[in-house]
């Protein structure tokens, strides 16, 4: 069917403080399209369905294979990566496609949001293993395959922000770090070398906005595209902070 | 690495401590009290209610026990309301997962339970008339007659009062049982999905038992036949209360 078209309803916003508005685009259907290829078509033909010329729709992407998280947006009411959102699949459920930017981050323009809060929070909790030194530190300790397995799951986080978008406790006007960061604390605290900085990460987790601001709605784990066991991470970091604070009470300063 | 970085900042200590005390206070003493209270109420059905009431009234330092309970409930409620109303964004309409509904229900039932507990104590314990209704509770009549079961039955033998008690008490039960489930995650007791599921079943079981106690108490209240002597003793107390107010 060469003349079949797809309707795309896009929520647009010219800059961070501008008010959003909706535009509908009608683009020719091709088999095996994804949402990014629709957006590419609109970038090349920035005309709305009723024939008005407009500015090209702005979005963010990089890897195009669901590993960088940059292209995350709300598609037909569901937060997910647009590069892995297949048009044929979407049309099975709905006859048009609705695109909106994520609501928990400031909009840079159109579908492109600024997720720096997530990266700042990773910095606060030392989301890394420090190995820089003046001399070679030699090989790291041996890790059991079972532990490697658990940590491998956690390592797949791409900071896409889906878990933050659906979290009722994560809002624009509070400072909760959300499930992704809590899970990274678990990831680095269970790393044999990362564990050297475990206390600092747990201190950061006890700050306002840390682990105790989670309300256990468990939405995060349902939407994580990487199937990271976020609720187990939250409980594990809960246990770590329980033990850490008791130790701190009895023998800390 | 500096020494100070290994201890939490004072803001962190305070925030974390408050959150964890909020969690703990829901179990001890408030949740434990709820269990005992609902068990006592259940004796409305078995006929041992007066005995239980006399036992409680004979407790030493009852005033301080009550005071400690009020302080705990006040602390738990004030922090709970603050956490609920300071910038969270429930989204169960958009993300209709079962756990997300429970998240919303936990907050709604907490508020219902708070209002309910206040009205309940105001009526029963402080004998204050509210919204044109007065449901006073007396353990004993002027001549030492047993009145615990009779006055409770008098209050609850109205369909409105029964619905009010059912909604209020079941809200408290849900809030406690679900709170017990999330508490195990918060403190890091149940970590794996399997452990959380198993503990969830146990919390559900506890919730069902407490709900049955509540329903049992209400059935007991409706089945109780108030005698004329009990009514007369109650009237006498009310007259006494009237003259006391007149002074
Ligand atoms: S935890 Fe999952 S949903 Fe959250 S940022 Fe990482 S990959 Fe995305
Ligand atoms: S469990 Fe709920 S409140 Fe906690 S981080 Fe996940 S979505 Fe947010
Ligand atoms: S472009 Fe990297 S996840 Fe979609």
PDB file of N, CA and C in Angstrom, chain B residues 51 77 138:
ATOM      1  N   UNK B  51     -14.702  -7.850  80.283  1.00  0.00           N
ATOM      2  CA  UNK B  51     -13.527  -8.348  80.991  1.00  0.00           C
ATOM      3  C   UNK B  51     -12.264  -7.680  80.465  1.00  0.00           C
ATOM      4  N   UNK B  77       1.485  10.771  62.010  1.00  0.00           N
ATOM      5  CA  UNK B  77       0.533  11.438  61.118  1.00  0.00           C
ATOM      6  C   UNK B  77       1.101  12.747  60.587  1.00  0.00           C
ATOM      7  N   UNK B 138     -19.004   4.104  78.236  1.00  0.00           N
ATOM      8  CA  UNK B 138     -18.803   4.017  79.685  1.00  0.00           C
ATOM      9  C   UNK B 138     -18.484   2.564  80.029  1.00  0.00           C
TER      10      UNK B 138
END
